[in-house]
Amino acid sequence: MIEHGPHKTAITLEVNGLPQFVDVEPRRTLLDTLRIDLGLTGAKLVCNMGNCGACTVLVDGVAVYSCLTLAVECEGKAITTIEGLAQDGVLHPLQQAFVQHDALQCGFCTPGQVLAAHALLARNPQPTEAEVVAGMAGNLCRCGAYRGIIEAVLSAAQQTGPQQ
Amino acid sequence: MQPFIHIDVANSEEVIPLLDARSRPLAGGTDMLPLMKEGIVAPERLINIKRAGDLRYIRADEDGLHIGALTTLDELDRHPDVRRDYTTLAQAAAEAASPQLRNMATLGGNLLQQARCWYYRGDFHCWLKGGELCHARDGRNEYHAIFDQSPCVAVYPSDPPAALMALEANLRIVGPQGARLVPVAEFLQPPSAERRTLHTLAPNELIVEVHVPKGPSGSVYLKAMDRATWAYALASVAVAANIRDGRAHNVRIVLGAVSNRPIRALAAEELVEGQLITPELARRAGETALAAARALEHNHYKLPLTRNLVAQALRDIMAG
Amino acid sequence: MPKVVKTTINVEGRVSEQFAIVEGAELPPWGEHEELGIVGYPAPRIDGAARVSGEARYTYDVQLPGMVYGRLVRAKQASAKITRIDVRKAKAVRGVVDVMTYENVPDIEMSGRQTRLLSDDVRFAGQTIAVVVAVDPYVAADAAALIEVEYAERPLVADPEAALAADAVKVQPDKPNNLLNGKPRIKERGDVAAGFAAADEIAAVTVRTPTALHNAFETHGCVAHWEGDQLTIYESTQHTFGVREFAAKKLELPMSKVRAVSTFMGGGFGAKFPGSAYTLIAATTAKRLRRPVHLMYDREGENLETGNRGQTLQQVKIGARRDGTLTAIEYSGISEGGAAMGWLPMLEGPASMMYRCPNFRSETSGVLTNLGPMAAFRAPGFVEGMVGLEAAMDELAHKLGMDPLELRRKNIPDTDQLEEKPFSSLPLDECYTRGAAAIGWERRSQPGSQSDGRYRRGIGMASQIWWGGGGPPAYAEMLLNSDGTATVMTGTQDLGTGTRTILAQVAAEELGLPLEQVNVTVGDTLQGPFGPASGGSVTTGSMTPAVRSAANDLRNNLCDIVAQMRDIPQNEIEIRGGMIYRRDQELASVREIMRKLGDVMLQGTGSRGPNPDDVSVVTSGAQFAEVEVDTVTGLVRVLKIVAAHDSGRIMNPQTFNSQIYGGIIQGMGLALTEQRIVDTERGAVLNPNLEFYKLPTIADVPQIENILIDIPDTKANSTGAKGAGEPGIIPTAAAIANAVADALGVRVGTLPITPPRVLEALDAQ
Ligand SMILES: Cc1cc2nc3c(=O)[nH]c(=O)nc-3n(C[C@H](O)[C@H](O)[C@H](O)COP(=O)(O)OP(=O)(O)OC[C@H]3O[C@@H](n4cnc5c(N)ncnc54)[C@H](O)[C@@H]3O)c2cc1C
Ligand code: SF4
Ligand code: FES
Ligand code: FES
């Protein structure tokens, strides 16, 4: 049994492969911890209520809404944010596909979209269009970049090819 | 959101002694956190049960299906046994919320989801929150009940429990006095003056397992939404039946999102029991199921909608 | 030599005369068949990598040393006077640094929506009544909950139709009939009575459109930061220079001391024009506290206070002769403006200018209610007005026994009937023809005939007209660096429309550099000259000529230098693909030449020239929708949209497509899912969130085919380009509503066409 709070307590998070040490109240969401305490502002706060998907990050590879996740729950788990996808300054193939297919306009929903797509392809490397639509259904886009998003995910899937 | 103490537990046994009126289990958090952000609930302690590995399993055996309370909706939707033999449950899970929410949301938490009524979730101290008045009754009620069961006209919002009712599932609930087994149909009750919730779990109890008896030969879940996906049901229907020699036996029809709790449409079940369900009989079953329904000012559409869904579900189940 | 010119500008139907300074000679427009190598070709966004990688810093993401977080506290009443507001408990919370209410906020007079920065006079639920500033957003929220407010409640009216009743509650004390300007706006030409008398058939419809919430994903707000007497405001805005002007004026600061920044912007859709209290509250608080202040709306506040597309009730009557020639149009409409309304959207716009009709009369009113105020929302008035007009056109076609498309084709206007000028270009006929072919218009049935089984299909269409030619003032500068790369600098902003990218394309094209060698800086008043507000689809038509002119200036300077260095005639020098040629002979790369000059920067300046006087510049087009209605659930699915829009020269087909797609998807939201829901008794908005305010999801999105019309409008400006931000949304809802009517055989006159409305219509059938 591990007890935290109600005041700030020290926790260690593994974010994009690096350990991060933060002092947080248990009530602090993972999203606010990433954005405010760690300066990782890629994940966006749009609704704060699980209604949009802009705050999507991966926790142990699973796509979740970080606005409905507490930071304290994530001790010992591997968190991937959008900042963690590019390697040595080279965009991840999914990110490249989003640029190539103009799968964004204002870009505010985009980090969440890319991570949702990442989780989708990890589970289903060769999705059909219907599977892409179903898998991306948890990420709204007010600018209406949806057609580009579908194309980007399908093309990224094709590029990476079937995985073993 | 009020500050609170957060306690991680490693297994279900550790939880019970920690539970009381001021301590709540935290599972996926997809309802708990919104409720806390809105200030509707403010527990002093959150008992994080997500690390209790003994609550997360799906086991199919002779006895039916055993689902640990921490099983996520996503796991339910993807489980091959659930899909094949308990289709209505897999479909209900698949149609709920969004992919990320299904990754997070557990079946235990889903059973306990509070009303999504906009007054309840908004700035109104309405009856279900402990106030005097149901604002929806004379206010905006397009998403509300057509079967009046309590002073509150909120609908029970979760999808999977209607499917569980059609499958006559039971809950295994553990409290300080030990375990009890209760049918989902009894567990979900309209709120009362003393108990302003849509369920009957005591504050010191934990749902540990959902048990679904061996499934019927066919089952289906139909959900109507006002956009293609990621919306609460306008109405839904779960139907389970054994189809033998072209006739439907042991038919169970459950209506969702029409009342404080999912409702068994007993008269309609009786009408079709043992019958060859023609489109005409399906239509009549729809009418029978809704005979006692009464619309509020803004939800007349729910009568034809729910009738249509019942008829469609019966046609679908006959079609196999 | 700068030259002062006077020119006419049309933004969203509001025409103004404007002085503008023009630098240098106006360039001859790129011709219709000009061979261009970069402009007109698809190019991925130059800021795409920043946006997909999380590197892009939006206003919401700005973090500065010592920064504190503001929280806007909302009124819960819809109509009341605050009698007491007690912030002592809030102030006592550890970590709270300031709390502002009407009692202590600086006294700055405002125009438009708010009269004071904060007021005790509450006119809608959700009005900001206090601002808490704390070291952390959670602390600010804790404190906000401890503010005690007592209200003297007043009666309220939260329904525009009820607000029109003779005995209705007054929303603003000086507006006895709750009408903007005290009376309807009337427009008239010809003689409508005579027109209807001459008609063989008359169709009349009544339609309603919902209040739509912008829900840009980044909310409104700003971060204010003082360094000495220098104020920097990071703001999520559609007009960076406007923020500077507003802040300087209201805070009585020299403009030279104010910098406004909006480098990345999370959507605006018309609601993010400068002039709101939060900017000034943040700036004054930051000054007092000597700390940067982050003050952003949350989703609920955004949806309650920062603007909306007001609901409408419209009646449209059209008469025509047997052959389909229109003889009269009568239009009446009301648009809800909420508790404060600055102007009335041009609801009557489509009815007055879409089709040729000599006799026209309209009566439109803005109606005040105790609800959040309206703001411009992507083609304000036209989206709504097109729903009414095109419903009436379909009904008229039905009465005439005529194909609805034929009826429209028959009435294509030959002049701009508002300005009595010819159009610079109006390829509507081409849009109709190509659009109809792509959707398979011939499959369209007689209404109601495709009515078998569970699913019913229908096809419908609607037309589009709008401005979008832009105009001066708009300026740009260019710098050529010693490594041969160039930077375009201008104070416009990129809301996500792709402005940066097309400006880079124009600069590269004109200068003769490869696209990769051109960078663009926008959204910072210290890093470029004035750029216009990004609204009314003017950015492309205003900015691309300015950038072309700057690039041309820079090119001339470069050629001049090469001529001197190589001692050759300047007019024999050409620059292509980053290489410098004397006629066909390669001399050196731009980079090599620049390197020889040491670390200098060559400059160019440019401006947008005046608009033509003798023609009216508009965009036009049509959309076709195919829908499928599920008669079991009442859900309408849009299967396909075909769009064909004239936006002049298409600068970048890829970002152009995105603009049109985005417009279509928002238009589909208005048609099918989006509506603000109000408890009118209580004056409460019940869905100021993304749970019950239903945006289209990815699964709602149809196949979209966008036909590129791509006819440079050489009379409009020197690039021949016009805007695309608004055209795409204008016909969508109208086309979908007509398609649903075709599928069902009855018209659902109230949008959005939700399952409840479809089921009720089917039930009544
Ligand atoms: C935007 C949105 C859309 C949604 N749409 C749908 C939908 O369409 N259909 C649908 O069915 N649901 C929908 N949901 C609801 C979602 O499915 C539920 O919130 C979720 O299932 C709850 O599970 P959880 O694990 O997150 O519960 P939590 O939020 O962790 O807990 C909910 C409640 O249950 C209690 N609890 C949790 N587990 C146990 C246990 N084992 N024993 C005792 N008490 C327990 C908690 O104390 C709390 O009171 C939606 C939610 C959101 C946010
Ligand atoms: S329906 Fe229930 S939850 Fe909604 S206002 Fe009435 S009492 Fe409250
Ligand atoms: S911000 Fe988390 S889902 Fe919208
Ligand atoms: S790109 Fe703007 S919200 Fe998706």
Coordinates of C-alpha atoms in Angstrom, one line a residue, chain A residues 1-7 25-27 29 48-53 56 62-65 67-70 72-77 112 116 123 134-140, chain B residues 1-10 14 18 26-31 33-35 37-38 44-46 48 50-51 74 78 98-104 116 227 229-230:
Chain A
M1 CA 0.0 0.0 0.0
I2 CA 1.4 3.3 -1.0
E3 CA -0.1 6.5 0.2
H4 CA 0.3 10.0 -1.4
G5 CA -1.0 13.4 -0.4
P6 CA -3.2 15.3 0.0
H7 CA -0.2 17.7 -0.2
E25 CA -0.6 16.8 -5.4
P26 CA -2.5 13.6 -6.0
R27 CA -5.2 15.6 -7.7
T29 CA -3.7 15.3 -13.7
N48 CA -10.4 18.7 -19.7
M49 CA -13.3 16.2 -19.5
G50 CA -12.5 13.3 -21.8
N51 CA -14.5 14.7 -24.6
C52 CA -11.9 15.6 -27.3
G53 CA -8.7 13.5 -27.3
T56 CA -3.9 11.8 -25.6
V62 CA -1.8 2.4 -24.4
A63 CA -3.5 5.6 -25.6
V64 CA -5.3 7.4 -22.7
Y65 CA -6.6 10.8 -22.1
C67 CA -6.8 14.9 -18.6
L68 CA -8.5 12.0 -16.9
T69 CA -5.4 10.4 -15.6
L70 CA -3.7 11.3 -12.3
V72 CA 0.5 9.8 -9.2
E73 CA -1.1 6.8 -10.9
C74 CA 1.7 6.8 -13.4
E75 CA 4.6 6.1 -11.2
G76 CA 6.7 3.4 -12.7
K77 CA 4.9 3.5 -16.0
G112 CA -3.3 13.7 -29.8
A116 CA -3.8 7.8 -31.1
R123 CA -2.0 -3.0 -32.4
A134 CA -12.9 3.3 -35.6
G135 CA -9.4 3.6 -34.1
M136 CA -9.2 7.4 -34.5
A137 CA -12.8 8.0 -33.2
G138 CA -11.6 9.3 -29.9
N139 CA -9.9 12.4 -31.3
L140 CA -12.0 15.3 -32.5
Chain B
M1 CA -11.1 19.5 -7.6
Q2 CA -10.6 19.1 -3.8
P3 CA -7.3 17.7 -2.7
F4 CA -7.4 14.1 -1.5
I5 CA -5.2 11.2 -0.3
H6 CA -4.3 8.7 -3.0
I7 CA -3.7 5.1 -1.9
D8 CA -2.4 2.4 -4.2
V9 CA -3.4 -1.1 -3.3
A10 CA -1.9 -4.3 -4.7
E14 CA -6.5 -4.6 0.8
L18 CA -10.1 1.2 3.4
L26 CA -10.6 4.7 -8.3
A27 CA -10.6 2.4 -11.3
G28 CA -10.3 4.0 -14.8
G29 CA -11.2 7.3 -13.4
T30 CA -13.2 8.2 -16.4
D31 CA -16.3 9.0 -14.4
L33 CA -12.4 12.5 -12.2
P34 CA -15.1 14.4 -14.2
L35 CA -17.4 14.1 -11.1
K37 CA -13.7 18.2 -11.3
E38 CA -17.3 19.4 -11.3
E44 CA -11.1 12.5 1.0
R45 CA -9.4 9.3 -0.1
L46 CA -9.1 7.7 -3.4
N48 CA -6.5 3.3 -6.6
K50 CA -5.9 -0.4 -10.8
R51 CA -2.9 -2.2 -9.6
D74 CA -11.7 -2.5 -24.7
R78 CA -11.8 -7.7 -28.2
S98 CA -14.2 6.3 -27.5
P99 CA -11.1 4.0 -28.0
Q100 CA -9.1 5.8 -25.4
L101 CA -12.0 5.8 -22.9
R102 CA -12.5 2.1 -23.5
N103 CA -8.8 1.6 -22.8
M104 CA -9.3 3.3 -19.4
R116 CA -25.1 12.2 -17.5
R227 CA -23.7 11.2 -34.4
T229 CA -19.9 7.4 -32.8
W230 CA -18.8 8.6 -29.3

